[in-house]
mmCIF file with all atom_site columns, C-alpha atoms in Angstrom:
data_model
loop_
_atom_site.group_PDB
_atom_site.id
_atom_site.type_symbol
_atom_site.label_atom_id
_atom_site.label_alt_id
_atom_site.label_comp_id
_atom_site.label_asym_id
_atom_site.label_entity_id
_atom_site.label_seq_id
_atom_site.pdbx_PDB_ins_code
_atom_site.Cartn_x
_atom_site.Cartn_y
_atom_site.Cartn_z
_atom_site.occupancy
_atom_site.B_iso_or_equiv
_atom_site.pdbx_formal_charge
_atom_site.auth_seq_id
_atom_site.auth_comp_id
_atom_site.auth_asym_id
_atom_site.auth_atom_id
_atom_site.pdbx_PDB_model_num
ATOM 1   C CA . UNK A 1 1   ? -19.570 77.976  203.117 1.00 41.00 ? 77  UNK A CA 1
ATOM 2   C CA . UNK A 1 2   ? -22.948 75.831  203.644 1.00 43.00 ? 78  UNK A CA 1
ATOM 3   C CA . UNK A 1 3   ? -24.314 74.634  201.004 1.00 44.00 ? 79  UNK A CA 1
ATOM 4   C CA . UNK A 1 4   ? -24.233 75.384  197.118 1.00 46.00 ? 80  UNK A CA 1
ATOM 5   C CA . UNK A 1 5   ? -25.828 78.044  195.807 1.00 45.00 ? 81  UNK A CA 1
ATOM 6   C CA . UNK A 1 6   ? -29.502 77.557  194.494 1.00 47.00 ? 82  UNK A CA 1
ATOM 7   C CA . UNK A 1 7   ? -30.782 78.954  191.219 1.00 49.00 ? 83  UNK A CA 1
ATOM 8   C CA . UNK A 1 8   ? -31.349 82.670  191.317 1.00 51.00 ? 84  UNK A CA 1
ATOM 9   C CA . UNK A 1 9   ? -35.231 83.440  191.210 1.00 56.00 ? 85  UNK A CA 1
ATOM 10  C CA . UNK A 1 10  ? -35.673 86.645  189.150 1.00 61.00 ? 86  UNK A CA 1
ATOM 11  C CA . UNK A 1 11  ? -39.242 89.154  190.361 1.00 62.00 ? 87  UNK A CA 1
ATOM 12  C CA . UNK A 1 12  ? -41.560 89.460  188.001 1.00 62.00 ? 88  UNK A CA 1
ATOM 13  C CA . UNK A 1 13  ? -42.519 92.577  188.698 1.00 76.00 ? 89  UNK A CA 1
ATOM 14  C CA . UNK A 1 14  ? -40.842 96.476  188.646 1.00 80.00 ? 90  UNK A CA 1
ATOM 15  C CA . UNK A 1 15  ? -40.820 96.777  192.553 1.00 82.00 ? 91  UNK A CA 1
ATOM 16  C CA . UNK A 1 16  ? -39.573 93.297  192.743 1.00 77.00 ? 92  UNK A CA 1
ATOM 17  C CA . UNK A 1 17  ? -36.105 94.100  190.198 1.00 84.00 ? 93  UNK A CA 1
ATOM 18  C CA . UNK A 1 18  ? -35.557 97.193  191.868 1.00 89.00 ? 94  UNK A CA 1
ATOM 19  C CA . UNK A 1 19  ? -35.424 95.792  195.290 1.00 89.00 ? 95  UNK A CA 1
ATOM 20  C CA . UNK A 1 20  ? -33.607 92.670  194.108 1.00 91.00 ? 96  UNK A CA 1
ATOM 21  C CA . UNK A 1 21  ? -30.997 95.442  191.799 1.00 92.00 ? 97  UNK A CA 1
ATOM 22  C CA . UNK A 1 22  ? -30.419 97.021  194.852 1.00 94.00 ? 98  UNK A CA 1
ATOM 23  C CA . UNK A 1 23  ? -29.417 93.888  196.942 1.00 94.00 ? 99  UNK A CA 1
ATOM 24  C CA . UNK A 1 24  ? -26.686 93.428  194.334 1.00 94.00 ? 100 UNK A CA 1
ATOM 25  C CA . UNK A 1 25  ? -25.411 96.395  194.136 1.00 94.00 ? 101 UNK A CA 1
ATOM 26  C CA . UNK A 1 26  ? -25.397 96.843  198.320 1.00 95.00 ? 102 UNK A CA 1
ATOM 27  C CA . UNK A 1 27  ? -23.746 93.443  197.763 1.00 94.00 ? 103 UNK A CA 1
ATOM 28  C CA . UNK A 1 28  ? -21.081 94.061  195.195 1.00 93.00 ? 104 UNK A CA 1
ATOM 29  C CA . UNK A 1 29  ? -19.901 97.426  197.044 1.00 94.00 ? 105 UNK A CA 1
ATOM 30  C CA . UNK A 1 30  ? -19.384 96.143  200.771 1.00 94.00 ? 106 UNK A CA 1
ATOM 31  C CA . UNK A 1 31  ? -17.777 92.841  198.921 1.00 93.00 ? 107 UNK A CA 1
ATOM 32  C CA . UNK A 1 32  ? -15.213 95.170  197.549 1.00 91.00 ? 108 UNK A CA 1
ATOM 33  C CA . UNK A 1 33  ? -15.181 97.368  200.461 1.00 92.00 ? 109 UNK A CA 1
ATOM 34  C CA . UNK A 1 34  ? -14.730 94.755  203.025 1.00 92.00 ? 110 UNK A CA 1
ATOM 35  C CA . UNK A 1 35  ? -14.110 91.461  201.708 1.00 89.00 ? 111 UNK A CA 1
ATOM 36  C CA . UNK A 1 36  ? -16.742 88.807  201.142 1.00 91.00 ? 112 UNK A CA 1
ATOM 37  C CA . UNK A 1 37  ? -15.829 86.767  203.890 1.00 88.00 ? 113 UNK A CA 1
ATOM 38  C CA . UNK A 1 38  ? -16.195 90.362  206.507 1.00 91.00 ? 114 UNK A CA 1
ATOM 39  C CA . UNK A 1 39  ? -20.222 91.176  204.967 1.00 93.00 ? 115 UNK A CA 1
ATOM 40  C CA . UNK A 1 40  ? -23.355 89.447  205.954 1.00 94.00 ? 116 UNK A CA 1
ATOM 41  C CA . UNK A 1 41  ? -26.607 89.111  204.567 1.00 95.00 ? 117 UNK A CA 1
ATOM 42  C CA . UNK A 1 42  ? -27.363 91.412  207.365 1.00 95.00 ? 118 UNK A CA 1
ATOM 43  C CA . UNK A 1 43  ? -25.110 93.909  206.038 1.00 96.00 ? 119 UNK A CA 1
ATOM 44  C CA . UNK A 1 44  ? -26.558 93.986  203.006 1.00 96.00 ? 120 UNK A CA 1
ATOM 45  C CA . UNK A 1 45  ? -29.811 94.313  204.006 1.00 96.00 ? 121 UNK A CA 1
ATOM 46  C CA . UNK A 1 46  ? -28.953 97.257  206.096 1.00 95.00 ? 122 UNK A CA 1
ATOM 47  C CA . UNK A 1 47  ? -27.237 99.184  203.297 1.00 94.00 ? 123 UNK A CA 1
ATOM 48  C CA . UNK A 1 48  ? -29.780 98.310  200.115 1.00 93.00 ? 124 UNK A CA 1
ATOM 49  C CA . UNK A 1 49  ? -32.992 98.585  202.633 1.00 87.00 ? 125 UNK A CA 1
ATOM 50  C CA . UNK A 1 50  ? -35.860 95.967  202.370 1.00 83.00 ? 126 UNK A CA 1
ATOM 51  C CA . UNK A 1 51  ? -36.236 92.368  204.481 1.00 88.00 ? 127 UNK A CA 1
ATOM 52  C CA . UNK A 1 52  ? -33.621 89.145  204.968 1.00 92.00 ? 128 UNK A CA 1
ATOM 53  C CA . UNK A 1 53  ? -37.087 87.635  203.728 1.00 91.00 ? 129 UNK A CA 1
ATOM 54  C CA . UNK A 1 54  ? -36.497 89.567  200.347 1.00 89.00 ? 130 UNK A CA 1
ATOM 55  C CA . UNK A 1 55  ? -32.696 88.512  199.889 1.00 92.00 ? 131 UNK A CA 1
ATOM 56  C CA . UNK A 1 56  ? -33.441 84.876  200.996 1.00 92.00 ? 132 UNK A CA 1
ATOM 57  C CA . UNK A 1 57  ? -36.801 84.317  198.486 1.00 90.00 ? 133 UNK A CA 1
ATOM 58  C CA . UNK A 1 58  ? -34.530 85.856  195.152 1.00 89.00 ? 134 UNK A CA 1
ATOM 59  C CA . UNK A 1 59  ? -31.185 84.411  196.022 1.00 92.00 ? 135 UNK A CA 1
ATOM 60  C CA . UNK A 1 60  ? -31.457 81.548  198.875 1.00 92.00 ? 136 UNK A CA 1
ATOM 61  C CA . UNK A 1 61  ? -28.064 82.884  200.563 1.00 93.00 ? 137 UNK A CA 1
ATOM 62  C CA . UNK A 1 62  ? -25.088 84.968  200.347 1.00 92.00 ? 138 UNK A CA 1
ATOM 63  C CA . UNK A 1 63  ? -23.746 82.381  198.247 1.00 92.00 ? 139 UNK A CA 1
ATOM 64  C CA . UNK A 1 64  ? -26.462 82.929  195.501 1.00 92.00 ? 140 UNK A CA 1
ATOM 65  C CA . UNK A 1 65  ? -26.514 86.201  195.680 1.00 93.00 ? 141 UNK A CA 1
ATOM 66  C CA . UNK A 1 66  ? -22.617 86.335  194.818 1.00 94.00 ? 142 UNK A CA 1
ATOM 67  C CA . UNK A 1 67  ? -23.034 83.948  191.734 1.00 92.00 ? 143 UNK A CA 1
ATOM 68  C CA . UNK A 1 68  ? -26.355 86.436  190.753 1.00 92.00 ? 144 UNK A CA 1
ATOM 69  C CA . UNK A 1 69  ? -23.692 89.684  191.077 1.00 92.00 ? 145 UNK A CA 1
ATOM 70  C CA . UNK A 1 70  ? -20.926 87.330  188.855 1.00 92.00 ? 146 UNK A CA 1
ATOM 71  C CA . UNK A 1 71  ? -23.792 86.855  185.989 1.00 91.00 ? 147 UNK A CA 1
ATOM 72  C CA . UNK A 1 72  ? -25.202 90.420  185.993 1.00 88.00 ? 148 UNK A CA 1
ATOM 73  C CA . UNK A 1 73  ? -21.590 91.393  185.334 1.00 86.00 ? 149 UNK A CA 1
ATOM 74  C CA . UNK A 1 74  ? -21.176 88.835  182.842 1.00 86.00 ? 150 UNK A CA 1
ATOM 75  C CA . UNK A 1 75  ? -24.776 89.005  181.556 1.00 86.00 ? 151 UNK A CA 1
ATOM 76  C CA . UNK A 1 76  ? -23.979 91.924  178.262 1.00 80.00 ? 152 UNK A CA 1
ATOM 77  C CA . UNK A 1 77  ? -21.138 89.465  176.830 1.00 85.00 ? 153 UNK A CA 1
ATOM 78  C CA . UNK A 1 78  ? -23.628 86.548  177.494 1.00 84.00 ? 154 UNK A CA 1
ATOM 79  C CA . UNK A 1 79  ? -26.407 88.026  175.335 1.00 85.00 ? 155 UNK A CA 1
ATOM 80  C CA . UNK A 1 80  ? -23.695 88.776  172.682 1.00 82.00 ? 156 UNK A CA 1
ATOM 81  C CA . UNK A 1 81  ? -22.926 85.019  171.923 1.00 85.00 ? 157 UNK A CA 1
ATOM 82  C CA . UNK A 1 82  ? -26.554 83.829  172.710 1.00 84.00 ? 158 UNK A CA 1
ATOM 83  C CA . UNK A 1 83  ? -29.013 86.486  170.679 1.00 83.00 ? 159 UNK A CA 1
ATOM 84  C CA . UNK A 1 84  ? -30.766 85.162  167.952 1.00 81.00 ? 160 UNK A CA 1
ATOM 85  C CA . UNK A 1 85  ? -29.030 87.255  165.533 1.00 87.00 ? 161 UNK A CA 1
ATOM 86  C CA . UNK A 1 86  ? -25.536 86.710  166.383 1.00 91.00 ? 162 UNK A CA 1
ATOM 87  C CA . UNK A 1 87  ? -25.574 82.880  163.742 1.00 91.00 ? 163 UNK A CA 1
ATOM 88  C CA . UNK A 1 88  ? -26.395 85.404  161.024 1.00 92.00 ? 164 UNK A CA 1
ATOM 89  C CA . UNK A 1 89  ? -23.321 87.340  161.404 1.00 93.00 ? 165 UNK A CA 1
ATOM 90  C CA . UNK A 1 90  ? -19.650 87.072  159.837 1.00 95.00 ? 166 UNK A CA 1
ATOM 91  C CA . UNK A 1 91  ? -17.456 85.089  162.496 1.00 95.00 ? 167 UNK A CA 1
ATOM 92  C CA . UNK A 1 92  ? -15.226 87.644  161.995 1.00 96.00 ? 168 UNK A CA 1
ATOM 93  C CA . UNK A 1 93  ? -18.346 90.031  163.206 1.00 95.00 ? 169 UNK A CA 1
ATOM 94  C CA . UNK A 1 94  ? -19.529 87.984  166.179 1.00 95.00 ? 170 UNK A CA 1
ATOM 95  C CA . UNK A 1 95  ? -16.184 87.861  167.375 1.00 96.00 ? 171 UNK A CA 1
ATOM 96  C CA . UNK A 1 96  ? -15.166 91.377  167.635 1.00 96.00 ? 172 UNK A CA 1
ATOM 97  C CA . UNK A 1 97  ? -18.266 92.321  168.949 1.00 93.00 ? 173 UNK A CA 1
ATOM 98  C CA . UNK A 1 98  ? -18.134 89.638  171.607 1.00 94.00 ? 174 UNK A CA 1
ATOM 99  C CA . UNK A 1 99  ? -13.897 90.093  172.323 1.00 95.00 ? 175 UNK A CA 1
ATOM 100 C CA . UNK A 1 100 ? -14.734 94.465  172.347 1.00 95.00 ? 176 UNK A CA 1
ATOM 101 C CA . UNK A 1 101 ? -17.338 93.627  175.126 1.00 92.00 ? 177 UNK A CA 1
ATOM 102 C CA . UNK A 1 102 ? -14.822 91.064  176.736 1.00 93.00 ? 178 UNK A CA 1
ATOM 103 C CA . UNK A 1 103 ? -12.119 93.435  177.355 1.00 94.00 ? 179 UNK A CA 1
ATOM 104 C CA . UNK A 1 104 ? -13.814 96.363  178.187 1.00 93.00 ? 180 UNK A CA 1
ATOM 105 C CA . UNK A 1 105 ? -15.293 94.336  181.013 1.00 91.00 ? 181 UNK A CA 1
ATOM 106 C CA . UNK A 1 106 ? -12.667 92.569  182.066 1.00 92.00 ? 182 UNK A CA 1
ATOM 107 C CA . UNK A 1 107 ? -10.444 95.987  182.698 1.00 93.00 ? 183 UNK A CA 1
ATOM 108 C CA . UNK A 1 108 ? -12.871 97.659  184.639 1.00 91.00 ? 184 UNK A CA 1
ATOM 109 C CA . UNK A 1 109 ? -11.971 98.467  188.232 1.00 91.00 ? 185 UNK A CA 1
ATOM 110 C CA . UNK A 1 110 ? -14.901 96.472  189.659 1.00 90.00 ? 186 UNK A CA 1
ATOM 111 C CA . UNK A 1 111 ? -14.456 93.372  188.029 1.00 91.00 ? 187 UNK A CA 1
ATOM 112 C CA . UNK A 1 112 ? -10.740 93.816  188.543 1.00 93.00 ? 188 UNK A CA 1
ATOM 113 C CA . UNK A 1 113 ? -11.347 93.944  192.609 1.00 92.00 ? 189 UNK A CA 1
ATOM 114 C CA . UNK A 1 114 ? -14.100 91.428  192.179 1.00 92.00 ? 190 UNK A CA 1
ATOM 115 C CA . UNK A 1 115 ? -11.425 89.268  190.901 1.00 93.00 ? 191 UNK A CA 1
ATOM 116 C CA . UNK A 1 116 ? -9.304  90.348  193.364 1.00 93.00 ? 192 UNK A CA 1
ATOM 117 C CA . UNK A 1 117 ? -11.345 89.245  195.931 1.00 91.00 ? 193 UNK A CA 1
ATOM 118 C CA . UNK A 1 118 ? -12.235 85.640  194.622 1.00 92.00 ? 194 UNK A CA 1
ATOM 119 C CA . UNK A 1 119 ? -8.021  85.240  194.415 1.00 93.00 ? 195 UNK A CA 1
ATOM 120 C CA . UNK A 1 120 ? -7.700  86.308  197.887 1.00 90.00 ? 196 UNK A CA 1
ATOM 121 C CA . UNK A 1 121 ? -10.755 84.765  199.499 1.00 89.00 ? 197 UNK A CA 1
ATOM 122 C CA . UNK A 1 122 ? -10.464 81.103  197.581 1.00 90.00 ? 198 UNK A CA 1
ATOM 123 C CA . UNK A 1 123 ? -8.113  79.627  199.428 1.00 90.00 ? 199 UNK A CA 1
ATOM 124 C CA . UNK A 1 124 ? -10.099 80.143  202.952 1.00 87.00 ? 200 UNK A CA 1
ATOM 125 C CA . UNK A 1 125 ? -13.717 79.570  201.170 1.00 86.00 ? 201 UNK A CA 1
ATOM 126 C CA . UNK A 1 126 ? -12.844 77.459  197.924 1.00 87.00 ? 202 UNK A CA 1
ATOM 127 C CA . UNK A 1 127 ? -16.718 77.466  196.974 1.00 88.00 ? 203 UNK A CA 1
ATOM 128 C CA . UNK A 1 128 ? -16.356 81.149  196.329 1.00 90.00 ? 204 UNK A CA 1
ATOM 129 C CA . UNK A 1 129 ? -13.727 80.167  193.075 1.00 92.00 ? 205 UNK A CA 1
ATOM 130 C CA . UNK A 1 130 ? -16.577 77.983  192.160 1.00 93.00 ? 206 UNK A CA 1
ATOM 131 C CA . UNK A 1 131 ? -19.270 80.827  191.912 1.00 91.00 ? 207 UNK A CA 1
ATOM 132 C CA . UNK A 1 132 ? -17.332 83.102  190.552 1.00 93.00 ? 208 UNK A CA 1
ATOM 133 C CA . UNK A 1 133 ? -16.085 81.051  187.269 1.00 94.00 ? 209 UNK A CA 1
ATOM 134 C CA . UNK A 1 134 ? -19.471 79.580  186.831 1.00 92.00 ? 210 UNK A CA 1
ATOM 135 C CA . UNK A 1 135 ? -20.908 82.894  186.828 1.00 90.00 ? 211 UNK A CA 1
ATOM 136 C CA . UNK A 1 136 ? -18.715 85.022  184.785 1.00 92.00 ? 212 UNK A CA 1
ATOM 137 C CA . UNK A 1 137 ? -15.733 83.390  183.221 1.00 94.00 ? 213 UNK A CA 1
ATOM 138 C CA . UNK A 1 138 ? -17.283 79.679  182.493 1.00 94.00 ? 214 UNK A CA 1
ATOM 139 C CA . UNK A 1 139 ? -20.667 80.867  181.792 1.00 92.00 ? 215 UNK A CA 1
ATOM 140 C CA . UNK A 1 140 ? -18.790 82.699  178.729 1.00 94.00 ? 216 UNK A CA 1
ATOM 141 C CA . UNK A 1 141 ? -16.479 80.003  177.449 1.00 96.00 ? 217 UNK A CA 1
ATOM 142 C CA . UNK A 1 142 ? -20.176 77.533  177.701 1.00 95.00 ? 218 UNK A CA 1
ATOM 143 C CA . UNK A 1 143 ? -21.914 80.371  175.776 1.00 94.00 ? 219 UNK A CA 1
ATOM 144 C CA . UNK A 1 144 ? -19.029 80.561  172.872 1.00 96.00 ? 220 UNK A CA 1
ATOM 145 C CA . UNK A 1 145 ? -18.405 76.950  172.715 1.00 97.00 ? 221 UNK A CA 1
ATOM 146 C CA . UNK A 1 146 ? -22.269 76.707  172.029 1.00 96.00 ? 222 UNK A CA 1
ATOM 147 C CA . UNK A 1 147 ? -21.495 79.186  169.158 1.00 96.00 ? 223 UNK A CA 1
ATOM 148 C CA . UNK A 1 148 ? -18.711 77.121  167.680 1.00 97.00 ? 224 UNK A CA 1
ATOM 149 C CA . UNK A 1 149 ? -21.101 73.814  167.859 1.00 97.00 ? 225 UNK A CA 1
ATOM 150 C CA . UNK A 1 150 ? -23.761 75.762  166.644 1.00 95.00 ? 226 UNK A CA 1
ATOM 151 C CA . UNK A 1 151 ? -20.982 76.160  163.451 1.00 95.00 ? 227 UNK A CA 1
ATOM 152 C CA . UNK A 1 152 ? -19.722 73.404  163.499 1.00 95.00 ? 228 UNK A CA 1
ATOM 153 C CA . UNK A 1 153 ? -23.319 71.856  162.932 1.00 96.00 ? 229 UNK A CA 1
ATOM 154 C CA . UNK A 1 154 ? -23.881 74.052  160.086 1.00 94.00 ? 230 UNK A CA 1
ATOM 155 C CA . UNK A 1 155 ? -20.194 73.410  158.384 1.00 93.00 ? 231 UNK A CA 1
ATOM 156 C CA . UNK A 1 156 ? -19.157 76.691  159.226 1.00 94.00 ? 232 UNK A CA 1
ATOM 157 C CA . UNK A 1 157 ? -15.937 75.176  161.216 1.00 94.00 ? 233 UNK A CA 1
ATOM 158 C CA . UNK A 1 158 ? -14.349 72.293  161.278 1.00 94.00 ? 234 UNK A CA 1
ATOM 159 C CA . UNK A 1 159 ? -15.159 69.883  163.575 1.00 93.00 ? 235 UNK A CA 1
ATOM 160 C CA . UNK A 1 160 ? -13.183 70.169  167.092 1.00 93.00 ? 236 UNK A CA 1
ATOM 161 C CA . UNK A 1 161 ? -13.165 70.067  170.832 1.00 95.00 ? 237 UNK A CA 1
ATOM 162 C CA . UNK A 1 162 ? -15.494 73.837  171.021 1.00 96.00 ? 238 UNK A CA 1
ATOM 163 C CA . UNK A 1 163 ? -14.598 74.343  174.835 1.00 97.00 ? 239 UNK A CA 1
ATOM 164 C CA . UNK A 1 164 ? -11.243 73.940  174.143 1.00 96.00 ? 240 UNK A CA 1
ATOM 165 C CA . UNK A 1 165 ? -11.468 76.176  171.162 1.00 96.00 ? 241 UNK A CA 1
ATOM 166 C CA . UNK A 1 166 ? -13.435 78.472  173.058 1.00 97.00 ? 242 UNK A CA 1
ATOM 167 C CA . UNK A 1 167 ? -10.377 78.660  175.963 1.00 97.00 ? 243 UNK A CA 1
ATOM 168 C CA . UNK A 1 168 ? -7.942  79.548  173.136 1.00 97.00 ? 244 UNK A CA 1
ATOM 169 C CA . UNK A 1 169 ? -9.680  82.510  171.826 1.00 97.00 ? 245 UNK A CA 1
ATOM 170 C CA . UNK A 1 170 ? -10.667 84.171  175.457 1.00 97.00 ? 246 UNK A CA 1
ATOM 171 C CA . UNK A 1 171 ? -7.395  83.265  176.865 1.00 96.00 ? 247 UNK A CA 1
ATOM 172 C CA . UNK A 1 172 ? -5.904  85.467  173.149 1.00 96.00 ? 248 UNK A CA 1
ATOM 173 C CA . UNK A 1 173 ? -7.788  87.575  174.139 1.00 96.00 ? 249 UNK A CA 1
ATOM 174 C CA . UNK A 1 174 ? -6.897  88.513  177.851 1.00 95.00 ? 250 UNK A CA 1
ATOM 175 C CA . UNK A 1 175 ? -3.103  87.551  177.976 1.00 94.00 ? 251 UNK A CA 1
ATOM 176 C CA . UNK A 1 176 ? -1.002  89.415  179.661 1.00 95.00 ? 252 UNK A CA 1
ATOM 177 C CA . UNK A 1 177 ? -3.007  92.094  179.827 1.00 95.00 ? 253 UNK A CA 1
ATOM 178 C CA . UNK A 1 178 ? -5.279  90.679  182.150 1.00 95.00 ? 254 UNK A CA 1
ATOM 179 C CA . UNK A 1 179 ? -2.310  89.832  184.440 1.00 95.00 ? 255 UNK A CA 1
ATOM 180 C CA . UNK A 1 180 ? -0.739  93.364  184.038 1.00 96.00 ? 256 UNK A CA 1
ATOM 181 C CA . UNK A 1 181 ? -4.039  95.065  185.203 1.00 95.00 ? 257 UNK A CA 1
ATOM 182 C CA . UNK A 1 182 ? -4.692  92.777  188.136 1.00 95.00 ? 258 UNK A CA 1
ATOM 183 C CA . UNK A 1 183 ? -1.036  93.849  189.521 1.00 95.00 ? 259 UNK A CA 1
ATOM 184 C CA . UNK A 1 184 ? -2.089  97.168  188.489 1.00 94.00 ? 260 UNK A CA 1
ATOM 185 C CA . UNK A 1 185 ? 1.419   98.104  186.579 1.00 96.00 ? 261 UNK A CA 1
ATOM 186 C CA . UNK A 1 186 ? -0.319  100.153 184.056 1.00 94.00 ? 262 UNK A CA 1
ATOM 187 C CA . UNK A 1 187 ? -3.354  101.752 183.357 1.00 93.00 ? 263 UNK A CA 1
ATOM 188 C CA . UNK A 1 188 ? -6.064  100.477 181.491 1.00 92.00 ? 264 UNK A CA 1
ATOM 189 C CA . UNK A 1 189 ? -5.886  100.602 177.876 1.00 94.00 ? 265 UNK A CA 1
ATOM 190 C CA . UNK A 1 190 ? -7.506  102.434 175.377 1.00 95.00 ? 266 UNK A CA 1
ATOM 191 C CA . UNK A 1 191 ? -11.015 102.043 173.288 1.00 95.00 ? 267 UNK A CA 1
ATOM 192 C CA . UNK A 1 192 ? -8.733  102.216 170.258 1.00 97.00 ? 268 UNK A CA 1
ATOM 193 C CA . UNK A 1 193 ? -6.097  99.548  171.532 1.00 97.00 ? 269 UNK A CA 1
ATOM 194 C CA . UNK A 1 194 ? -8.737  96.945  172.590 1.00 96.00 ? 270 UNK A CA 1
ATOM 195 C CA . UNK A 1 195 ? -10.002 97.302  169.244 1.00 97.00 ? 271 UNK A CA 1
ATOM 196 C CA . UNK A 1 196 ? -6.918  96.613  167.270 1.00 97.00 ? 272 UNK A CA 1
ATOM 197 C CA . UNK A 1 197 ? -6.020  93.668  169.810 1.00 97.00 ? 273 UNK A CA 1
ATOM 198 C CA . UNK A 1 198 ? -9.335  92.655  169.252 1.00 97.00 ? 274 UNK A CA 1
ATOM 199 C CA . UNK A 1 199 ? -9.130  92.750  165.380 1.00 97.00 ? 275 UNK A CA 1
ATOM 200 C CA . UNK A 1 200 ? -5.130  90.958  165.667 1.00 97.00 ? 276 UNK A CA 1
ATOM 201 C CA . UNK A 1 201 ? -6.381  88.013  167.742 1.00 97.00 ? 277 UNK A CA 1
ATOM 202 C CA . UNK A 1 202 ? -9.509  87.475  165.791 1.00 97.00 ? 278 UNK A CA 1
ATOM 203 C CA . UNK A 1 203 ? -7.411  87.096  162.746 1.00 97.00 ? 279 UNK A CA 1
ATOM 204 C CA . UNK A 1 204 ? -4.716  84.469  163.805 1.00 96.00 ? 280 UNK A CA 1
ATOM 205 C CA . UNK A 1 205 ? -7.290  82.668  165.782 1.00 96.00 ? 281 UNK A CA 1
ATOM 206 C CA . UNK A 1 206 ? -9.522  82.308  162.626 1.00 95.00 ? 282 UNK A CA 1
ATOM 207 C CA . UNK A 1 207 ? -6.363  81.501  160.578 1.00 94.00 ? 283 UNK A CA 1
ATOM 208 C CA . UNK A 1 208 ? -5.639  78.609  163.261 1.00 91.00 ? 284 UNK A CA 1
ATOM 209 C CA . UNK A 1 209 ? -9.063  77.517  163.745 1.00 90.00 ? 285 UNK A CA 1
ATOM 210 C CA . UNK A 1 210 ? -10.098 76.934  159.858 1.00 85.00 ? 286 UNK A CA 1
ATOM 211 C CA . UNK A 1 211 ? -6.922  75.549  158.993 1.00 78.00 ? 287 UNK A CA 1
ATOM 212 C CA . UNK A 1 212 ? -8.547  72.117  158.838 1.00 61.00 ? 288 UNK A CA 1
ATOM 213 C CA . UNK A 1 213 ? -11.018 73.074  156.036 1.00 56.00 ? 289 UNK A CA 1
ATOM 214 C CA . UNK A 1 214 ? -8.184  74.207  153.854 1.00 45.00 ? 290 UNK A CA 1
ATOM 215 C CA . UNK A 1 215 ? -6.380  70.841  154.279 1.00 46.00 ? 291 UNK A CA 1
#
């Protein structure tokens, strides 16, 4: 890889999102196809239609157009932790709705191969780990250790290390499961059994994390 990625630059008009949508999803289907180190910007130019002038003015490179696919994926659970109504709700609330929208991301197929990918690629283009966490993964754990400051502040939680606090609850959260889908050993679960995972590590993680207040 060249240099890093530069900051995505979003149209501001219809015919500009639908061009730049359809770079990303050209993008995201020849990466899983072929590999990201086997597509080109050429390639993807070819497949969603438009100009190497259009790809280069919204995303600089292939690099930033990667890390813009990582954050569209990424982008639902994002606005889940950073609406303006999500400091109103119960904790308990916020983090069901937020660990629901986790998991049924994280076991989709595409995000699964996407992850894939990054694993298999990393070692040859080590960059490419880079964009990928700070797109997706990171860009979560930032968004929910803002939350917990944002509590914290208010006297809502004790006082703590939020990233690290925010780590403990995603990593609850994916588990083994994660792992188990990745090596595809079993099939993805159900609505029903993400919720009740959901609801299981919500509760010891709240009965962990507010332990301090008690004391």
């Amino acid at each position: 890889m060249s240099s890093p990625a530069p900051k995505d630059s979003p149209p501001t008009t219809e015919r500009g999102r639908q061009r730049r949508d359809a770079l990303l999803d050209a993008a995201q289907r020849l990466f899983l196809e072929h590999g990201y180190g086997q597509v080109s910007v050429n390639d993807i130019v070819a497949q969603a239609g438009g100009s190497l002038s259009t790809l280069y003015r919204h995303f600089g490179n292939k690099e930033g157009l990667f890390q813009a696919m990582i954050e569209r994926r990424s982008h639902h659970i994002y606005d889940t932790l950073t609406a303006e109504t999500v400091d109103e709700l119960p904790i308990e609330a916020a983090l069901q709705r937020l660990g629901i929208d986790l998991l049924i991301k994280v076991m989709d197929e595409e995000t699964l191969g996407i992850y894939r990918e990054v694993v298999a690629e990393s070692p040859r283009q080590p960059p490419l780990a880079r964009l990928f966490f700070d797109g997706g993964p990171g860009r979560v754990r930032r968004a929910l250790a803002d939350y917990f400051e944002r509590r914290m502040q208010r006297q809502l939680m004790p006082a703590c290390n939020a990233v690290e606090l925010a780590g403990i609850f995603l990593g609850m959260l994916l588990g083994e499961w994660h792992l188990i889908r990745v090596l595809q050993l079993e099939s993805p679960p159900s609505r029903a059994a993400m919720e009740k995972r959901v609801t299981r590590c919500v509760d010891l993680f709240l009965r962990g994390a507010m332990a301090a207040r008690a004391e």
